[in-house]
Coordinates of N, CA, C and O and ligand atoms in Angstrom, one line a residue:
M663 N 4.7 -0.3 9.5 CA 5.9 -1.1 9.2 C 5.4 -2.6 9.0 O 4.2 -2.9 9.2
S664 N 6.3 -3.5 8.8 CA 5.9 -4.8 8.4 C 6.5 -5.9 9.4 O 7.3 -5.6 10.2
E665 N 5.9 -7.1 9.3 CA 6.3 -8.1 10.2 C 7.7 -8.7 9.9 O 8.4 -9.1 10.8
I666 N 8.1 -8.7 8.7 CA 9.4 -9.1 8.3 C 10.2 -7.9 7.7 O 9.7 -7.2 6.8
L667 N 11.4 -7.7 8.2 CA 12.3 -6.7 7.8 C 13.5 -7.3 7.0 O 14.2 -8.1 7.6
M668 N 13.6 -6.9 5.7 CA 14.8 -7.4 5.0 C 15.8 -6.3 4.8 O 15.5 -5.2 4.2
L669 N 17.0 -6.5 5.4 CA 18.0 -5.4 5.4 C 19.1 -5.9 4.5 O 19.5 -7.1 4.5
N670 N 19.7 -4.9 3.7 CA 20.8 -5.2 2.9 C 21.9 -4.1 3.0 O 21.5 -2.9 3.1
G671 N 23.1 -4.6 3.1 CA 24.2 -3.7 3.4 C 24.9 -3.1 2.2 O 24.4 -3.2 1.1
P672 N 26.2 -2.6 2.4 CA 26.8 -1.9 1.4 C 27.1 -2.6 0.1 O 27.4 -3.8 0.1
N673 N 27.0 -1.9 -1.0 CA 27.3 -2.3 -2.4 C 26.2 -3.3 -3.0 O 26.3 -3.6 -4.1
L674 N 25.3 -3.7 -2.1 CA 24.2 -4.6 -2.7 C 23.2 -3.8 -3.5 O 22.4 -4.4 -4.3
N675 N 23.2 -2.5 -3.4 CA 22.4 -1.7 -4.4 C 22.9 -1.8 -5.8 O 22.2 -1.5 -6.8
L676 N 24.1 -2.4 -6.0 CA 24.7 -2.5 -7.3 C 24.5 -4.0 -7.9 O 25.1 -4.3 -8.9
L677 N 23.7 -4.8 -7.1 CA 23.5 -6.1 -7.6 C 23.0 -6.1 -9.1 O 22.1 -5.3 -9.4
G678 N 23.4 -7.1 -9.8 CA 23.1 -7.1 -11.3 C 24.2 -6.6 -12.1 O 24.5 -7.1 -13.2
K679 N 24.9 -5.5 -11.6 CA 26.0 -4.9 -12.3 C 27.3 -5.3 -11.6 O 28.4 -5.4 -12.2
R680 N 27.2 -5.6 -10.3 CA 28.4 -5.8 -9.5 C 28.9 -7.3 -9.6 O 28.1 -8.2 -9.1
E681 N 30.1 -7.5 -10.1 CA 30.6 -8.9 -10.2 C 29.5 -9.9 -10.4 O 29.2 -10.8 -9.6
P682 N 28.8 -9.8 -11.6 CA 27.7 -10.7 -11.8 C 28.0 -12.2 -11.8 O 27.1 -13.0 -11.5
D683 N 29.2 -12.6 -12.1 CA 29.6 -14.0 -12.1 C 29.5 -14.5 -10.6 O 29.2 -15.7 -10.4
L684 N 29.7 -13.6 -9.7 CA 29.7 -14.0 -8.3 C 28.4 -13.8 -7.6 O 27.9 -14.7 -6.9
Y685 N 27.7 -12.7 -8.0 CA 26.5 -12.3 -7.2 C 25.2 -12.4 -8.1 O 24.2 -12.2 -7.6
G686 N 25.4 -12.7 -9.4 CA 24.2 -12.9 -10.2 C 23.8 -11.7 -11.0 O 24.3 -10.6 -10.8
K687 N 22.8 -11.9 -11.8 CA 22.3 -10.9 -12.7 C 21.1 -10.1 -12.3 O 20.7 -9.1 -12.9
L688 N 20.5 -10.6 -11.2 CA 19.3 -9.9 -10.7 C 19.6 -8.6 -10.0 O 20.6 -8.6 -9.2
S689 N 18.8 -7.6 -10.1 CA 19.0 -6.4 -9.3 C 18.4 -6.6 -7.9 O 17.6 -7.5 -7.7
L690 N 18.8 -5.7 -7.0 CA 18.3 -5.8 -5.7 C 16.8 -5.6 -5.7 O 16.0 -6.2 -5.0
S691 N 16.3 -4.6 -6.6 CA 14.8 -4.4 -6.6 C 14.1 -5.6 -7.1 O 13.0 -5.9 -6.5
E692 N 14.7 -6.4 -8.0 CA 14.0 -7.6 -8.4 C 13.9 -8.6 -7.3 O 12.9 -9.3 -7.1
I693 N 15.0 -8.7 -6.6 CA 15.1 -9.7 -5.4 C 14.1 -9.2 -4.4 O 13.3 -10.0 -3.8
E694 N 14.0 -7.9 -4.1 CA 13.1 -7.4 -3.1 C 11.6 -7.6 -3.5 O 10.8 -8.0 -2.6
L695 N 11.3 -7.3 -4.7 CA 9.9 -7.5 -5.2 C 9.5 -8.9 -5.0 O 8.4 -9.2 -4.6
H696 N 10.4 -9.8 -5.4 CA 10.1 -11.3 -5.2 C 9.8 -11.6 -3.8 O 8.9 -12.4 -3.4
A697 N 10.7 -11.1 -2.9 CA 10.5 -11.4 -1.4 C 9.2 -10.8 -0.9 O 8.5 -11.5 -0.1
I698 N 8.9 -9.6 -1.3 CA 7.6 -9.0 -0.9 C 6.4 -9.8 -1.3 O 5.5 -10.1 -0.5
Q699 N 6.5 -10.3 -2.6 CA 5.4 -11.1 -3.1 C 5.3 -12.5 -2.4 O 4.2 -13.0 -2.0
Q700 N 6.5 -13.1 -2.2 CA 6.5 -14.4 -1.5 C 5.9 -14.3 -0.1 O 5.2 -15.1 0.4
A701 N 6.3 -13.2 0.7 CA 5.7 -13.0 2.0 C 4.2 -12.8 1.9 O 3.4 -13.4 2.6
K702 N 3.8 -11.9 1.0 CA 2.4 -11.6 0.8 C 1.5 -12.9 0.5 O 0.5 -13.1 1.0
D703 N 2.1 -13.7 -0.4 CA 1.4 -15.0 -0.7 C 1.2 -15.8 0.5 O 0.3 -16.7 0.5
N704 N 2.0 -15.6 1.5 CA 1.9 -16.4 2.7 C 1.2 -15.7 3.9 O 1.2 -16.1 5.0
G705 N 0.7 -14.5 3.5 CA -0.1 -13.7 4.5 C 0.8 -12.8 5.4 O 0.3 -12.4 6.5
Y706 N 2.0 -12.5 5.0 CA 2.9 -11.7 5.8 C 3.3 -10.4 5.0 O 3.4 -10.4 3.8
S707 N 3.6 -9.4 5.8 CA 4.1 -8.2 5.1 C 5.6 -8.1 5.3 O 6.2 -8.6 6.3
L708 N 6.3 -7.6 4.3 CA 7.8 -7.6 4.3 C 8.2 -6.2 3.8 O 7.7 -5.7 2.8
H709 N 9.1 -5.6 4.6 CA 9.6 -4.3 4.3 C 11.1 -4.4 4.0 O 11.8 -5.1 4.6
C710 N 11.6 -3.7 2.9 CA 13.0 -3.8 2.5 C 13.7 -2.4 2.8 O 13.1 -1.4 2.6
F711 N 15.0 -2.5 3.2 CA 15.8 -1.4 3.4 C 17.2 -1.7 3.1 O 17.8 -2.7 3.5
Q712 N 17.9 -0.9 2.2 CA 19.3 -1.1 1.9 C 20.0 0.2 2.2 O 19.5 1.3 2.0
S713 N 21.2 0.1 2.7 CA 22.1 1.3 2.9 C 23.5 0.9 2.8 O 23.9 -0.2 3.1
N714 N 24.3 1.9 2.3 CA 25.8 1.7 2.3 C 26.4 2.2 3.6 O 27.6 2.2 3.8
S715 N 25.5 2.7 4.5 CA 26.0 3.4 5.7 C 25.7 2.5 6.9 O 24.6 2.1 7.2
E716 N 26.7 2.3 7.7 CA 26.6 1.4 8.9 C 25.6 2.1 9.9 O 24.8 1.4 10.5
S717 N 25.7 3.4 10.0 CA 24.9 4.0 11.0 C 23.4 4.0 10.6 O 22.5 3.8 11.5
E718 N 23.1 4.1 9.3 CA 21.7 3.9 8.9 C 21.2 2.5 9.1 O 20.0 2.4 9.5
L719 N 22.0 1.5 8.9 CA 21.6 0.2 9.2 C 21.3 0.0 10.7 O 20.3 -0.6 11.1
V720 N 22.2 0.5 11.5 CA 22.0 0.4 13.0 C 20.7 1.1 13.4 O 19.9 0.6 14.2
E721 N 20.5 2.3 12.8 CA 19.2 3.0 13.1 C 18.0 2.2 12.7 O 17.0 2.2 13.4
Q722 N 18.1 1.6 11.5 CA 16.9 0.8 11.0 C 16.7 -0.4 12.0 O 15.5 -0.7 12.2
I723 N 17.7 -1.0 12.5 CA 17.6 -2.1 13.5 C 16.9 -1.5 14.7 O 16.0 -2.1 15.3
H724 N 17.4 -0.3 15.2 CA 16.8 0.3 16.4 C 15.2 0.5 16.2 O 14.5 0.3 17.2
Q725 N 14.8 0.9 15.0 CA 13.4 1.1 14.7 C 12.5 -0.1 15.1 O 11.4 0.1 15.3
T726 N 13.1 -1.3 15.0 CA 12.3 -2.5 15.2 C 11.8 -2.6 16.7 O 11.0 -3.4 17.0
L727 N 12.4 -1.7 17.5 CA 11.9 -1.7 18.9 C 10.5 -1.1 19.0 O 9.8 -1.5 20.0
T728 N 10.2 -0.3 18.1 CA 8.9 0.4 18.2 C 8.0 0.2 17.0 O 6.9 0.7 17.0
D729 N 8.4 -0.6 16.0 CA 7.5 -0.9 14.9 C 7.0 -2.4 15.1 O 7.2 -3.0 16.1
D730 N 6.4 -2.9 14.0 CA 5.8 -4.3 14.0 C 6.7 -5.4 13.7 O 6.3 -6.6 13.6
T731 N 8.0 -5.1 13.5 CA 8.9 -6.1 13.0 C 9.0 -7.3 14.0 O 9.2 -7.1 15.2
R732 N 8.9 -8.5 13.4 CA 9.0 -9.7 14.3 C 10.2 -10.5 14.0 O 10.6 -11.3 14.8
I733 N 10.7 -10.3 12.8 CA 11.9 -11.1 12.4 C 12.7 -10.3 11.3 O 12.1 -9.6 10.5
I734 N 14.0 -10.4 11.4 CA 14.9 -9.6 10.5 C 15.6 -10.6 9.6 O 16.2 -11.6 10.1
L735 N 15.6 -10.3 8.3 CA 16.5 -11.0 7.3 C 17.6 -10.1 6.9 O 17.3 -9.0 6.5
F736 N 18.8 -10.5 7.0 CA 19.9 -9.5 6.9 C 21.1 -10.0 6.1 O 21.7 -11.0 6.5
N737 N 21.4 -9.3 5.0 CA 22.7 -9.5 4.4 C 23.5 -8.3 4.7 O 23.3 -7.2 4.0
P738 N 24.4 -8.3 5.7 CA 25.1 -7.1 6.0 C 26.3 -6.9 5.1 O 27.1 -5.9 5.3
A739 N 26.5 -7.7 4.0 CA 27.5 -7.6 3.0 C 28.9 -7.4 3.8 O 29.1 -8.2 4.7
A740 N 29.7 -6.5 3.4 CA 31.1 -6.4 4.0 C 31.0 -6.2 5.5 O 32.0 -6.5 6.3
F741 N 29.9 -5.5 6.0 CA 29.8 -5.3 7.5 C 29.7 -6.6 8.3 O 30.0 -6.6 9.5
T742 N 29.4 -7.7 7.6 CA 29.4 -9.0 8.2 C 30.7 -9.3 8.9 O 30.7 -9.8 10.0
H743 N 31.8 -8.9 8.2 CA 33.1 -9.2 8.7 C 33.8 -8.1 9.5 O 35.0 -8.3 9.8
S744 N 33.1 -7.1 9.8 CA 33.8 -5.9 10.4 C 33.0 -5.2 11.5 O 33.6 -4.5 12.3
S745 N 31.6 -5.4 11.5 CA 30.9 -4.4 12.3 C 30.4 -4.9 13.7 O 29.4 -5.7 13.8
I746 N 31.1 -4.4 14.7 CA 30.6 -4.8 16.1 C 29.4 -3.9 16.4 O 28.5 -4.4 17.1
S747 N 29.2 -2.8 15.8 CA 28.0 -1.9 16.1 C 26.8 -2.6 15.5 O 25.7 -2.5 16.2
I748 N 26.9 -3.3 14.4 CA 25.7 -4.0 13.9 C 25.4 -5.2 14.8 O 24.2 -5.4 15.1
R749 N 26.4 -5.9 15.2 CA 26.1 -7.0 16.1 C 25.5 -6.5 17.4 O 24.5 -7.0 17.9
D750 N 26.0 -5.4 18.0 CA 25.5 -4.8 19.2 C 24.0 -4.3 19.0 O 23.2 -4.5 19.9
A751 N 23.7 -3.8 17.9 CA 22.3 -3.3 17.6 C 21.4 -4.5 17.6 O 20.3 -4.4 18.2
L752 N 21.8 -5.6 16.9 CA 20.9 -6.8 16.9 C 20.7 -7.3 18.3 O 19.6 -7.7 18.7
L753 N 21.8 -7.3 19.1 CA 21.7 -7.8 20.5 C 20.8 -6.9 21.3 O 20.0 -7.3 22.1
A754 N 20.9 -5.6 21.0 CA 20.1 -4.6 21.8 C 18.6 -4.7 21.5 O 17.8 -4.7 22.5
V755 N 18.2 -5.0 20.3 CA 16.7 -5.1 20.0 C 16.2 -6.5 20.3 O 15.0 -6.7 20.4
N756 N 17.1 -7.5 20.3 CA 16.8 -8.9 20.6 C 15.7 -9.4 19.8 O 14.7 -10.1 20.3
K757 N 15.7 -9.2 18.4 CA 14.8 -9.7 17.5 C 15.4 -10.9 16.8 O 16.6 -10.9 16.5
P758 N 14.7 -12.0 16.5 CA 15.3 -13.1 15.7 C 15.8 -12.6 14.3 O 15.1 -11.7 13.7
C759 N 16.9 -13.1 13.9 CA 17.5 -12.6 12.7 C 18.0 -13.8 11.9 O 18.5 -14.8 12.5
I760 N 17.9 -13.8 10.6 CA 18.4 -14.8 9.7 C 19.5 -14.1 8.8 O 19.2 -13.1 8.2
E761 N 20.7 -14.6 8.8 CA 21.8 -14.0 8.0 C 21.7 -14.6 6.6 O 21.5 -15.8 6.4
I762 N 21.9 -13.7 5.6 CA 21.8 -14.1 4.2 C 23.1 -13.7 3.5 O 23.6 -12.6 3.7
H763 N 23.6 -14.6 2.6 CA 24.7 -14.2 1.7 C 24.4 -14.8 0.3 O 23.9 -16.0 0.3
L764 N 24.6 -14.1 -0.7 CA 24.5 -14.6 -2.1 C 25.6 -15.6 -2.4 O 25.3 -16.7 -2.9
S765 N 26.8 -15.3 -2.1 CA 27.9 -16.2 -2.2 C 28.1 -17.0 -1.0 O 27.4 -16.8 0.0
N766 N 29.1 -17.9 -1.0 CA 29.4 -18.6 0.2 C 30.7 -18.0 0.8 O 31.8 -18.4 0.3
P767 N 30.6 -17.1 1.7 CA 31.9 -16.5 2.2 C 32.9 -17.4 2.8 O 34.1 -17.2 2.7
K768 N 32.5 -18.6 3.3 CA 33.4 -19.6 3.8 C 34.3 -20.2 2.7 O 35.3 -20.8 3.0
A769 N 33.8 -20.1 1.5 CA 34.6 -20.7 0.3 C 35.4 -19.6 -0.4 O 36.0 -19.8 -1.5
R770 N 35.5 -18.4 0.3 CA 36.2 -17.2 -0.3 C 37.5 -16.8 0.5 O 38.0 -17.7 1.2
E771 N 37.9 -15.6 0.4 CA 39.1 -15.2 1.1 C 39.0 -15.4 2.6 O 37.9 -15.2 3.1
A772 N 40.1 -15.6 3.3 CA 40.0 -15.9 4.7 C 39.3 -14.8 5.5 O 38.6 -15.0 6.5
F773 N 39.5 -13.5 5.0 CA 38.9 -12.4 5.8 C 37.3 -12.4 5.8 O 36.7 -11.8 6.6
R774 N 36.8 -13.2 4.8 CA 35.3 -13.3 4.8 C 34.8 -14.5 5.6 O 33.6 -14.7 5.7
H775 N 35.7 -15.3 6.2 CA 35.3 -16.5 6.9 C 34.6 -16.1 8.3 O 33.8 -16.9 8.8
A776 N 35.0 -15.0 8.8 CA 34.4 -14.6 10.1 C 33.2 -13.8 9.9 O 33.1 -12.9 9.0
S777 N 32.2 -14.0 10.7 CA 31.0 -13.2 10.7 C 30.7 -12.7 12.2 O 30.8 -13.5 13.1
F778 N 30.5 -11.4 12.3 CA 30.2 -10.9 13.6 C 28.7 -11.1 14.0 O 28.4 -10.7 15.1
I779 N 27.9 -11.7 13.1 CA 26.5 -11.9 13.5 C 26.1 -13.4 13.5 O 25.0 -13.7 14.1
S780 N 26.8 -14.3 12.9 CA 26.3 -15.7 12.7 C 25.8 -16.3 14.0 O 24.8 -16.9 14.1
D781 N 26.6 -16.1 15.1 CA 26.3 -16.8 16.3 C 25.2 -16.2 17.1 O 24.7 -16.8 18.1
I782 N 24.7 -15.1 16.7 CA 23.5 -14.5 17.3 C 22.3 -14.6 16.4 O 21.2 -14.0 16.7
C783 N 22.4 -15.3 15.3 CA 21.3 -15.4 14.3 C 20.6 -16.8 14.5 O 21.2 -17.7 15.1
L784 N 19.4 -16.9 14.1 CA 18.7 -18.2 14.0 C 19.5 -19.2 13.1 O 19.6 -20.4 13.4
G785 N 20.0 -18.7 12.0 CA 20.8 -19.5 11.1 C 21.3 -18.6 10.0 O 20.9 -17.4 9.9
T786 N 22.1 -19.2 9.1 CA 22.7 -18.5 8.0 C 22.4 -19.2 6.7 O 22.5 -20.4 6.7
I787 N 21.9 -18.5 5.7 CA 21.7 -19.1 4.4 C 22.7 -18.4 3.4 O 22.6 -17.2 3.2
S788 N 23.6 -19.2 2.8 CA 24.6 -18.6 1.9 C 24.9 -19.5 0.8 O 24.8 -20.7 0.9
G789 N 25.3 -18.9 -0.3 CA 25.9 -19.6 -1.4 C 24.9 -19.9 -2.6 O 25.3 -20.6 -3.5
F790 N 23.7 -19.5 -2.4 CA 22.7 -19.9 -3.4 C 22.2 -18.7 -4.3 O 21.1 -18.8 -4.9
G791 N 23.0 -17.7 -4.4 CA 22.6 -16.5 -5.2 C 21.3 -15.9 -4.7 O 21.0 -15.9 -3.4
A792 N 20.5 -15.4 -5.6 CA 19.2 -14.8 -5.2 C 18.3 -15.8 -4.5 O 17.5 -15.4 -3.6
M793 N 18.5 -17.1 -4.7 CA 17.8 -18.1 -4.0 C 18.0 -18.1 -2.5 O 17.1 -18.5 -1.8
S794 N 19.1 -17.6 -2.1 CA 19.4 -17.5 -0.6 C 18.3 -16.6 0.0 O 17.9 -16.9 1.1
Y795 N 17.8 -15.6 -0.7 CA 16.8 -14.7 -0.2 C 15.4 -15.5 -0.1 O 14.7 -15.4 0.9
T796 N 15.1 -16.2 -1.2 CA 13.9 -17.0 -1.2 C 13.9 -18.0 -0.1 O 12.9 -18.2 0.6
L797 N 15.0 -18.7 0.1 CA 15.1 -19.7 1.2 C 14.9 -19.0 2.6 O 14.3 -19.5 3.5
A798 N 15.5 -17.8 2.7 CA 15.4 -17.0 4.0 C 14.0 -16.6 4.3 O 13.5 -16.7 5.4
V799 N 13.3 -16.2 3.3 CA 11.9 -15.8 3.5 C 11.1 -17.0 3.9 O 10.3 -16.9 4.8
S800 N 11.3 -18.1 3.2 CA 10.6 -19.4 3.6 C 10.9 -19.7 5.1 O 10.0 -20.1 5.8
A801 N 12.2 -19.6 5.5 CA 12.6 -20.0 6.8 C 11.9 -19.0 7.8 O 11.5 -19.4 8.9
A802 N 11.8 -17.7 7.5 CA 11.2 -16.7 8.3 C 9.7 -17.1 8.5 O 9.2 -17.0 9.7
I803 N 9.0 -17.4 7.4 CA 7.6 -17.7 7.5 C 7.4 -19.0 8.4 O 6.5 -19.0 9.2
D804 N 8.2 -20.0 8.2 CA 8.1 -21.2 8.9 C 8.3 -20.9 10.4 O 7.6 -21.3 11.3
W805 N 9.3 -20.0 10.7 CA 9.6 -19.6 12.1 C 8.4 -18.9 12.7 O 8.0 -19.2 13.8
L806 N 7.9 -17.9 11.9 CA 6.7 -17.1 12.4 C 5.5 -18.0 12.7 O 4.8 -17.9 13.7
L807 N 5.3 -19.0 11.8 CA 4.2 -19.9 12.0 C 4.3 -20.8 13.2 O 3.3 -21.1 13.9
K808 N 5.6 -21.2 13.5 CA 5.8 -22.0 14.7 C 5.6 -21.2 16.0 O 5.0 -21.7 17.0
I809 N 5.9 -19.9 15.9 CA 5.7 -19.0 17.1 C 4.3 -18.7 17.3 O 3.7 -18.6 18.4
N810 N 3.5 -18.5 16.1 CA 2.1 -18.1 16.2 C 1.3 -18.9 15.2 O 1.0 -18.3 14.1
P811 N 1.0 -20.2 15.4 CA 0.4 -21.0 14.4 C -1.0 -20.6 14.0 O -1.5 -21.0 13.0
V812 N -1.6 -19.7 14.8 CA -3.0 -19.3 14.4 C -3.0 -18.2 13.4 O -4.0 -17.8 12.9
H813 N -1.8 -17.6 13.1 CA -1.8 -16.6 12.0 C -2.4 -17.1 10.8 O -2.0 -18.2 10.2
H814 N -3.4 -16.4 10.3 CA -4.1 -16.9 9.1 C -3.6 -16.1 7.8 O -3.2 -15.0 7.9
T815 N -3.7 -16.8 6.7 CA -3.1 -16.2 5.5 C -4.2 -15.4 4.8 O -5.2 -15.9 4.3
E816 N -4.0 -14.1 4.7 CA -4.9 -13.2 4.0 C -4.1 -12.7 2.8 O -3.0 -12.1 3.0
K817 N -4.6 -12.8 1.6 CA -3.9 -12.3 0.5 C -4.3 -11.0 0.0 O -5.5 -10.6 0.3
Ligands
DQA1008 C1 28.1 -11.0 0.6 C2 29.5 -11.6 1.0 C3 30.4 -10.5 1.6 O1 31.6 -11.1 1.9 C4 30.6 -9.4 0.7 O2 31.4 -8.3 1.3 C5 29.4 -8.8 0.1 C6 28.3 -9.7 -0.3 C7 27.2 -12.0 -0.2 O3 26.0 -11.7 -0.2 O4 27.7 -12.9 -0.7 O5 29.2 -7.6 -0.2 O6 27.4 -10.6 1.8

């Protein structure tokens, strides 16, 4: 497994086709490939997982207890606003997490203003489309370097 885990929740498998004016034209695979390369260029490994199922996301979070994951980057999509089990899973594994959104949920419908994970994350990056992921990978690398500055970059 990898040091950085990028998780994506429901309907994000349809990126590129799903409401492109809101979420952009890039597919999730394109965003993931870019994130993997960005991490690699900085000497880190990054693993991606997407699911439409809450239980699969919870199980993937549990996996981080026994694999090499040091930080989680997470766009829980609609589960952001509904899932106590995802919040509890993040609390259970106690790994640092950065919340990601393509859109800015605070500028949208009232039901999107609440997040069940924001207050237990290092921070939230939202509103920049696919760039939100690039910024989140940069923030994760910066955080990992601060925790372990001797990590050297092998390409
Ligand atoms: C989203 C915002 C959520 O409110 C929504 O349910 C999504 C995508 C975003 O990336 O902007 O599916 O997480």
